[in-house]
mmCIF file with all atom_site columns, C-alpha atoms in Angstrom:
data_model
loop_
_atom_site.group_PDB
_atom_site.id
_atom_site.type_symbol
_atom_site.label_atom_id
_atom_site.label_alt_id
_atom_site.label_comp_id
_atom_site.label_asym_id
_atom_site.label_entity_id
_atom_site.label_seq_id
_atom_site.pdbx_PDB_ins_code
_atom_site.Cartn_x
_atom_site.Cartn_y
_atom_site.Cartn_z
_atom_site.occupancy
_atom_site.B_iso_or_equiv
_atom_site.pdbx_formal_charge
_atom_site.auth_seq_id
_atom_site.auth_comp_id
_atom_site.auth_asym_id
_atom_site.auth_atom_id
_atom_site.pdbx_PDB_model_num
ATOM 1   C CA . UNK A 1 1   ? -1.065  5.143   -14.394 1.00 0.00 ? 1   UNK A CA 1
ATOM 2   C CA . UNK A 1 2   ? -1.682  3.931   -10.828 1.00 0.00 ? 2   UNK A CA 1
ATOM 3   C CA . UNK A 1 3   ? 1.353   3.262   -8.657  1.00 0.00 ? 3   UNK A CA 1
ATOM 4   C CA . UNK A 1 4   ? 1.678   1.758   -5.188  1.00 0.00 ? 4   UNK A CA 1
ATOM 5   C CA . UNK A 1 5   ? 3.966   4.248   -3.432  1.00 0.00 ? 5   UNK A CA 1
ATOM 6   C CA . UNK A 1 6   ? 4.158   3.118   0.202   1.00 0.00 ? 6   UNK A CA 1
ATOM 7   C CA . UNK A 1 7   ? 3.107   0.156   2.282   1.00 0.00 ? 7   UNK A CA 1
ATOM 8   C CA . UNK A 1 8   ? 3.294   -1.083  5.844   1.00 0.00 ? 8   UNK A CA 1
ATOM 9   C CA . UNK A 1 9   ? 3.331   -4.837  5.811   1.00 0.00 ? 9   UNK A CA 1
ATOM 10  C CA . UNK A 1 10  ? 4.090   -5.549  9.455   1.00 0.00 ? 10  UNK A CA 1
ATOM 11  C CA . UNK A 1 11  ? 2.505   -2.902  11.705  1.00 0.00 ? 11  UNK A CA 1
ATOM 12  C CA . UNK A 1 12  ? 3.158   -2.951  15.438  1.00 0.00 ? 12  UNK A CA 1
ATOM 13  C CA . UNK A 1 13  ? -0.567  -2.627  16.162  1.00 0.00 ? 13  UNK A CA 1
ATOM 14  C CA . UNK A 1 14  ? -2.211  -5.844  15.002  1.00 0.00 ? 14  UNK A CA 1
ATOM 15  C CA . UNK A 1 15  ? -3.749  -6.066  11.539  1.00 0.00 ? 15  UNK A CA 1
ATOM 16  C CA . UNK A 1 16  ? -3.534  -2.373  10.610  1.00 0.00 ? 16  UNK A CA 1
ATOM 17  C CA . UNK A 1 17  ? -1.714  -2.977  7.327   1.00 0.00 ? 17  UNK A CA 1
ATOM 18  C CA . UNK A 1 18  ? -1.993  -0.121  4.831   1.00 0.00 ? 18  UNK A CA 1
ATOM 19  C CA . UNK A 1 19  ? -0.710  1.066   1.465   1.00 0.00 ? 19  UNK A CA 1
ATOM 20  C CA . UNK A 1 20  ? -0.915  4.121   -0.799  1.00 0.00 ? 20  UNK A CA 1
ATOM 21  C CA . UNK A 1 21  ? -1.911  4.326   -4.441  1.00 0.00 ? 21  UNK A CA 1
ATOM 22  C CA . UNK A 1 22  ? -0.841  7.365   -6.476  1.00 0.00 ? 22  UNK A CA 1
ATOM 23  C CA . UNK A 1 23  ? -2.597  8.482   -9.678  1.00 0.00 ? 23  UNK A CA 1
ATOM 24  C CA . UNK A 1 24  ? 0.062   9.720   -12.095 1.00 0.00 ? 24  UNK A CA 1
ATOM 25  C CA . UNK A 1 25  ? -2.503  9.979   -14.921 1.00 0.00 ? 25  UNK A CA 1
ATOM 26  C CA . UNK A 1 26  ? -3.743  13.365  -16.143 1.00 0.00 ? 26  UNK A CA 1
ATOM 27  C CA . UNK A 1 27  ? -7.358  12.610  -15.144 1.00 0.00 ? 27  UNK A CA 1
ATOM 28  C CA . UNK A 1 28  ? -9.243  11.210  -12.176 1.00 0.00 ? 28  UNK A CA 1
ATOM 29  C CA . UNK A 1 29  ? -9.485  7.416   -11.869 1.00 0.00 ? 29  UNK A CA 1
ATOM 30  C CA . UNK A 1 30  ? -12.210 5.434   -10.110 1.00 0.00 ? 30  UNK A CA 1
ATOM 31  C CA . UNK A 1 31  ? -10.912 2.328   -8.311  1.00 0.00 ? 31  UNK A CA 1
ATOM 32  C CA . UNK A 1 32  ? -14.328 0.637   -8.629  1.00 0.00 ? 32  UNK A CA 1
ATOM 33  C CA . UNK A 1 33  ? -13.798 -2.623  -10.544 1.00 0.00 ? 33  UNK A CA 1
ATOM 34  C CA . UNK A 1 34  ? -10.032 -2.680  -10.066 1.00 0.00 ? 34  UNK A CA 1
ATOM 35  C CA . UNK A 1 35  ? -8.401  -5.210  -7.783  1.00 0.00 ? 35  UNK A CA 1
ATOM 36  C CA . UNK A 1 36  ? -5.500  -5.629  -5.394  1.00 0.00 ? 36  UNK A CA 1
ATOM 37  C CA . UNK A 1 37  ? -3.639  -8.930  -5.692  1.00 0.00 ? 37  UNK A CA 1
ATOM 38  C CA . UNK A 1 38  ? -1.135  -10.457 -3.275  1.00 0.00 ? 38  UNK A CA 1
ATOM 39  C CA . UNK A 1 39  ? 1.603   -13.033 -3.914  1.00 0.00 ? 39  UNK A CA 1
ATOM 40  C CA . UNK A 1 40  ? -0.762  -15.931 -3.184  1.00 0.00 ? 40  UNK A CA 1
ATOM 41  C CA . UNK A 1 41  ? -2.891  -14.829 -6.153  1.00 0.00 ? 41  UNK A CA 1
ATOM 42  C CA . UNK A 1 42  ? -5.711  -13.615 -3.905  1.00 0.00 ? 42  UNK A CA 1
ATOM 43  C CA . UNK A 1 43  ? -7.531  -10.663 -5.489  1.00 0.00 ? 43  UNK A CA 1
ATOM 44  C CA . UNK A 1 44  ? -9.837  -8.254  -3.679  1.00 0.00 ? 44  UNK A CA 1
ATOM 45  C CA . UNK A 1 45  ? -11.924 -6.098  -6.013  1.00 0.00 ? 45  UNK A CA 1
ATOM 46  C CA . UNK A 1 46  ? -13.129 -2.611  -5.226  1.00 0.00 ? 46  UNK A CA 1
ATOM 47  C CA . UNK A 1 47  ? -16.917 -2.723  -5.276  1.00 0.00 ? 47  UNK A CA 1
ATOM 48  C CA . UNK A 1 48  ? -17.457 0.915   -4.279  1.00 0.00 ? 48  UNK A CA 1
ATOM 49  C CA . UNK A 1 49  ? -16.521 4.166   -5.945  1.00 0.00 ? 49  UNK A CA 1
ATOM 50  C CA . UNK A 1 50  ? -13.234 5.611   -4.733  1.00 0.00 ? 50  UNK A CA 1
ATOM 51  C CA . UNK A 1 51  ? -11.963 8.414   -6.948  1.00 0.00 ? 51  UNK A CA 1
ATOM 52  C CA . UNK A 1 52  ? -8.288  9.349   -7.061  1.00 0.00 ? 52  UNK A CA 1
ATOM 53  C CA . UNK A 1 53  ? -7.791  12.765  -8.615  1.00 0.00 ? 53  UNK A CA 1
ATOM 54  C CA . UNK A 1 54  ? -4.991  13.418  -11.085 1.00 0.00 ? 54  UNK A CA 1
ATOM 55  C CA . UNK A 1 55  ? -1.720  13.740  -9.160  1.00 0.00 ? 55  UNK A CA 1
ATOM 56  C CA . UNK A 1 56  ? -3.334  12.608  -5.911  1.00 0.00 ? 56  UNK A CA 1
ATOM 57  C CA . UNK A 1 57  ? -3.073  9.519   -3.765  1.00 0.00 ? 57  UNK A CA 1
ATOM 58  C CA . UNK A 1 58  ? -5.274  7.467   -1.480  1.00 0.00 ? 58  UNK A CA 1
ATOM 59  C CA . UNK A 1 59  ? -4.422  5.408   1.577   1.00 0.00 ? 59  UNK A CA 1
ATOM 60  C CA . UNK A 1 60  ? -6.095  2.015   1.816   1.00 0.00 ? 60  UNK A CA 1
ATOM 61  C CA . UNK A 1 61  ? -6.290  -0.036  4.983   1.00 0.00 ? 61  UNK A CA 1
ATOM 62  C CA . UNK A 1 62  ? -6.851  -3.715  5.638   1.00 0.00 ? 62  UNK A CA 1
ATOM 63  C CA . UNK A 1 63  ? -10.066 -4.332  7.557   1.00 0.00 ? 63  UNK A CA 1
ATOM 64  C CA . UNK A 1 64  ? -12.892 -1.848  7.975   1.00 0.00 ? 64  UNK A CA 1
ATOM 65  C CA . UNK A 1 65  ? -13.521 1.573   9.487   1.00 0.00 ? 65  UNK A CA 1
ATOM 66  C CA . UNK A 1 66  ? -15.019 -0.147  12.531  1.00 0.00 ? 66  UNK A CA 1
ATOM 67  C CA . UNK A 1 67  ? -12.003 -2.402  13.125  1.00 0.00 ? 67  UNK A CA 1
ATOM 68  C CA . UNK A 1 68  ? -9.231  0.095   12.274  1.00 0.00 ? 68  UNK A CA 1
ATOM 69  C CA . UNK A 1 69  ? -6.775  0.556   15.163  1.00 0.00 ? 69  UNK A CA 1
ATOM 70  C CA . UNK A 1 70  ? -3.951  2.744   13.827  1.00 0.00 ? 70  UNK A CA 1
ATOM 71  C CA . UNK A 1 71  ? -4.085  6.273   15.272  1.00 0.00 ? 71  UNK A CA 1
ATOM 72  C CA . UNK A 1 72  ? -1.495  7.685   12.827  1.00 0.00 ? 72  UNK A CA 1
ATOM 73  C CA . UNK A 1 73  ? -3.097  6.407   9.624   1.00 0.00 ? 73  UNK A CA 1
ATOM 74  C CA . UNK A 1 74  ? -6.509  7.559   8.362   1.00 0.00 ? 74  UNK A CA 1
ATOM 75  C CA . UNK A 1 75  ? -7.403  5.411   5.335   1.00 0.00 ? 75  UNK A CA 1
ATOM 76  C CA . UNK A 1 76  ? -9.516  6.801   2.498   1.00 0.00 ? 76  UNK A CA 1
ATOM 77  C CA . UNK A 1 77  ? -10.916 3.308   1.960   1.00 0.00 ? 77  UNK A CA 1
ATOM 78  C CA . UNK A 1 78  ? -10.637 -0.278  3.129   1.00 0.00 ? 78  UNK A CA 1
ATOM 79  C CA . UNK A 1 79  ? -9.977  -3.586  1.381   1.00 0.00 ? 79  UNK A CA 1
ATOM 80  C CA . UNK A 1 80  ? -11.607 -5.886  3.943   1.00 0.00 ? 80  UNK A CA 1
ATOM 81  C CA . UNK A 1 81  ? -9.880  -8.768  5.697   1.00 0.00 ? 81  UNK A CA 1
ATOM 82  C CA . UNK A 1 82  ? -9.589  -11.335 2.900   1.00 0.00 ? 82  UNK A CA 1
ATOM 83  C CA . UNK A 1 83  ? -6.293  -10.006 1.561   1.00 0.00 ? 83  UNK A CA 1
ATOM 84  C CA . UNK A 1 84  ? -3.256  -10.515 3.780   1.00 0.00 ? 84  UNK A CA 1
ATOM 85  C CA . UNK A 1 85  ? 0.188   -9.073  3.228   1.00 0.00 ? 85  UNK A CA 1
ATOM 86  C CA . UNK A 1 86  ? 2.696   -11.762 4.099   1.00 0.00 ? 86  UNK A CA 1
ATOM 87  C CA . UNK A 1 87  ? 5.774   -10.669 6.004   1.00 0.00 ? 87  UNK A CA 1
ATOM 88  C CA . UNK A 1 88  ? 8.160   -12.543 3.688   1.00 0.00 ? 88  UNK A CA 1
ATOM 89  C CA . UNK A 1 89  ? 8.536   -13.105 -0.052  1.00 0.00 ? 89  UNK A CA 1
ATOM 90  C CA . UNK A 1 90  ? 5.415   -11.288 -1.194  1.00 0.00 ? 90  UNK A CA 1
ATOM 91  C CA . UNK A 1 91  ? 4.273   -8.339  -3.334  1.00 0.00 ? 91  UNK A CA 1
ATOM 92  C CA . UNK A 1 92  ? 1.137   -6.350  -4.178  1.00 0.00 ? 92  UNK A CA 1
ATOM 93  C CA . UNK A 1 93  ? -0.316  -5.625  -7.589  1.00 0.00 ? 93  UNK A CA 1
ATOM 94  C CA . UNK A 1 94  ? -3.121  -3.420  -8.921  1.00 0.00 ? 94  UNK A CA 1
ATOM 95  C CA . UNK A 1 95  ? -5.164  -5.406  -11.445 1.00 0.00 ? 95  UNK A CA 1
ATOM 96  C CA . UNK A 1 96  ? -8.058  -5.044  -13.862 1.00 0.00 ? 96  UNK A CA 1
ATOM 97  C CA . UNK A 1 97  ? -9.845  -7.531  -16.111 1.00 0.00 ? 97  UNK A CA 1
ATOM 98  C CA . UNK A 1 98  ? -6.936  -7.411  -18.595 1.00 0.00 ? 98  UNK A CA 1
ATOM 99  C CA . UNK A 1 99  ? -4.235  -8.183  -16.011 1.00 0.00 ? 99  UNK A CA 1
ATOM 100 C CA . UNK A 1 100 ? -1.656  -6.399  -13.865 1.00 0.00 ? 100 UNK A CA 1
ATOM 101 C CA . UNK A 1 101 ? -1.503  -2.596  -14.076 1.00 0.00 ? 101 UNK A CA 1
ATOM 102 C CA . UNK A 1 102 ? 1.162   -1.940  -11.455 1.00 0.00 ? 102 UNK A CA 1
ATOM 103 C CA . UNK A 1 103 ? 3.193   -4.159  -9.173  1.00 0.00 ? 103 UNK A CA 1
ATOM 104 C CA . UNK A 1 104 ? 5.509   -3.607  -6.219  1.00 0.00 ? 104 UNK A CA 1
ATOM 105 C CA . UNK A 1 105 ? 8.822   -5.330  -5.819  1.00 0.00 ? 105 UNK A CA 1
ATOM 106 C CA . UNK A 1 106 ? 8.838   -8.665  -3.976  1.00 0.00 ? 106 UNK A CA 1
ATOM 107 C CA . UNK A 1 107 ? 9.971   -8.004  -0.427  1.00 0.00 ? 107 UNK A CA 1
ATOM 108 C CA . UNK A 1 108 ? 12.005  -10.667 1.295   1.00 0.00 ? 108 UNK A CA 1
ATOM 109 C CA . UNK A 1 109 ? 11.363  -9.641  4.903   1.00 0.00 ? 109 UNK A CA 1
ATOM 110 C CA . UNK A 1 110 ? 9.201   -6.872  6.309   1.00 0.00 ? 110 UNK A CA 1
ATOM 111 C CA . UNK A 1 111 ? 10.607  -4.809  9.155   1.00 0.00 ? 111 UNK A CA 1
ATOM 112 C CA . UNK A 1 112 ? 8.303   -4.413  12.163  1.00 0.00 ? 112 UNK A CA 1
ATOM 113 C CA . UNK A 1 113 ? 6.648   -0.972  12.249  1.00 0.00 ? 113 UNK A CA 1
ATOM 114 C CA . UNK A 1 114 ? 8.499   0.467   9.246   1.00 0.00 ? 114 UNK A CA 1
ATOM 115 C CA . UNK A 1 115 ? 6.832   1.308   5.940   1.00 0.00 ? 115 UNK A CA 1
ATOM 116 C CA . UNK A 1 116 ? 8.562   0.862   2.616   1.00 0.00 ? 116 UNK A CA 1
ATOM 117 C CA . UNK A 1 117 ? 8.445   3.913   0.339   1.00 0.00 ? 117 UNK A CA 1
ATOM 118 C CA . UNK A 1 118 ? 8.937   4.211   -3.406  1.00 0.00 ? 118 UNK A CA 1
ATOM 119 C CA . UNK A 1 119 ? 11.513  6.771   -4.466  1.00 0.00 ? 119 UNK A CA 1
ATOM 120 C CA . UNK A 1 120 ? 10.009  9.412   -6.814  1.00 0.00 ? 120 UNK A CA 1
ATOM 121 C CA . UNK A 1 121 ? 10.470  8.710   -10.499 1.00 0.00 ? 121 UNK A CA 1
ATOM 122 C CA . UNK A 1 122 ? 11.630  5.134   -9.964  1.00 0.00 ? 122 UNK A CA 1
ATOM 123 C CA . UNK A 1 123 ? 10.228  1.768   -11.095 1.00 0.00 ? 123 UNK A CA 1
ATOM 124 C CA . UNK A 1 124 ? 7.965   0.265   -8.445  1.00 0.00 ? 124 UNK A CA 1
ATOM 125 C CA . UNK A 1 125 ? 8.895   -3.239  -9.594  1.00 0.00 ? 125 UNK A CA 1
ATOM 126 C CA . UNK A 1 126 ? 12.605  -2.689  -8.870  1.00 0.00 ? 126 UNK A CA 1
ATOM 127 C CA . UNK A 1 127 ? 13.723  -3.517  -5.318  1.00 0.00 ? 127 UNK A CA 1
ATOM 128 C CA . UNK A 1 128 ? 16.386  -0.780  -5.458  1.00 0.00 ? 128 UNK A CA 1
ATOM 129 C CA . UNK A 1 129 ? 13.640  1.851   -5.930  1.00 0.00 ? 129 UNK A CA 1
ATOM 130 C CA . UNK A 1 130 ? 12.281  1.279   -2.409  1.00 0.00 ? 130 UNK A CA 1
ATOM 131 C CA . UNK A 1 131 ? 13.618  2.426   0.958   1.00 0.00 ? 131 UNK A CA 1
ATOM 132 C CA . UNK A 1 132 ? 12.642  2.003   4.596   1.00 0.00 ? 132 UNK A CA 1
ATOM 133 C CA . UNK A 1 133 ? 10.940  5.126   5.943   1.00 0.00 ? 133 UNK A CA 1
ATOM 134 C CA . UNK A 1 134 ? 12.878  7.087   8.544   1.00 0.00 ? 134 UNK A CA 1
ATOM 135 C CA . UNK A 1 135 ? 9.980   9.453   9.358   1.00 0.00 ? 135 UNK A CA 1
ATOM 136 C CA . UNK A 1 136 ? 8.572   8.706   12.831  1.00 0.00 ? 136 UNK A CA 1
ATOM 137 C CA . UNK A 1 137 ? 4.811   8.798   13.221  1.00 0.00 ? 137 UNK A CA 1
ATOM 138 C CA . UNK A 1 138 ? 3.291   11.000  15.933  1.00 0.00 ? 138 UNK A CA 1
ATOM 139 C CA . UNK A 1 139 ? 1.293   8.533   18.031  1.00 0.00 ? 139 UNK A CA 1
ATOM 140 C CA . UNK A 1 140 ? 2.927   5.148   17.494  1.00 0.00 ? 140 UNK A CA 1
ATOM 141 C CA . UNK A 1 141 ? 6.363   3.579   17.451  1.00 0.00 ? 141 UNK A CA 1
ATOM 142 C CA . UNK A 1 142 ? 6.179   3.206   13.684  1.00 0.00 ? 142 UNK A CA 1
ATOM 143 C CA . UNK A 1 143 ? 7.798   4.937   10.737  1.00 0.00 ? 143 UNK A CA 1
ATOM 144 C CA . UNK A 1 144 ? 6.061   6.108   7.563   1.00 0.00 ? 144 UNK A CA 1
ATOM 145 C CA . UNK A 1 145 ? 4.420   8.965   5.708   1.00 0.00 ? 145 UNK A CA 1
ATOM 146 C CA . UNK A 1 146 ? 0.836   7.851   4.999   1.00 0.00 ? 146 UNK A CA 1
ATOM 147 C CA . UNK A 1 147 ? -0.909  10.244  2.623   1.00 0.00 ? 147 UNK A CA 1
ATOM 148 C CA . UNK A 1 148 ? 2.318   12.021  1.587   1.00 0.00 ? 148 UNK A CA 1
ATOM 149 C CA . UNK A 1 149 ? 4.579   11.185  -1.351  1.00 0.00 ? 149 UNK A CA 1
#
C-alpha cells in the first residue's frame, strides 16, 4: 500500500538525496517501525512517528534538518546518513519485519540533478514505469516534482 513515487539519486548539491512515498491505502499509515533498504542490504528503520494520510505522500531526505541543503525540497522527515543511494545499479525498498513491501526498479545510472518519477498506475518494480522528470525546480539547476504526484 506504500509506493516510492519519485527519487533523486544524484543531486547537484552534495548529499541532498530525497524520495517520496505515497500511501495508496484507504487509511493513514505510520512509518514508525518500517524500514528503507538499499541495494547493499542496508536498512534504516523509522524510529519516530511519521503519518502518511490516505492518498497522501511524504518526502524523505537523506541527512537531518540541520544538514539539509536543498532549497527546492522541503522533506517531511529524514532518514539520517547511514543509507546511501548509489549512482549505479541500485534500488530502494520499503520493508517491515515480514520483508519487502514495495520496491523501485534497479537503476543502471543516475542522471545528475534529475529525479526519476513513477508513472501513475504503473508497477514501481518495472523500469519502463519510470521516467526522467522534465519539470525544472525554482531555485536549483535540478528537475523534479517533490511533494507532487
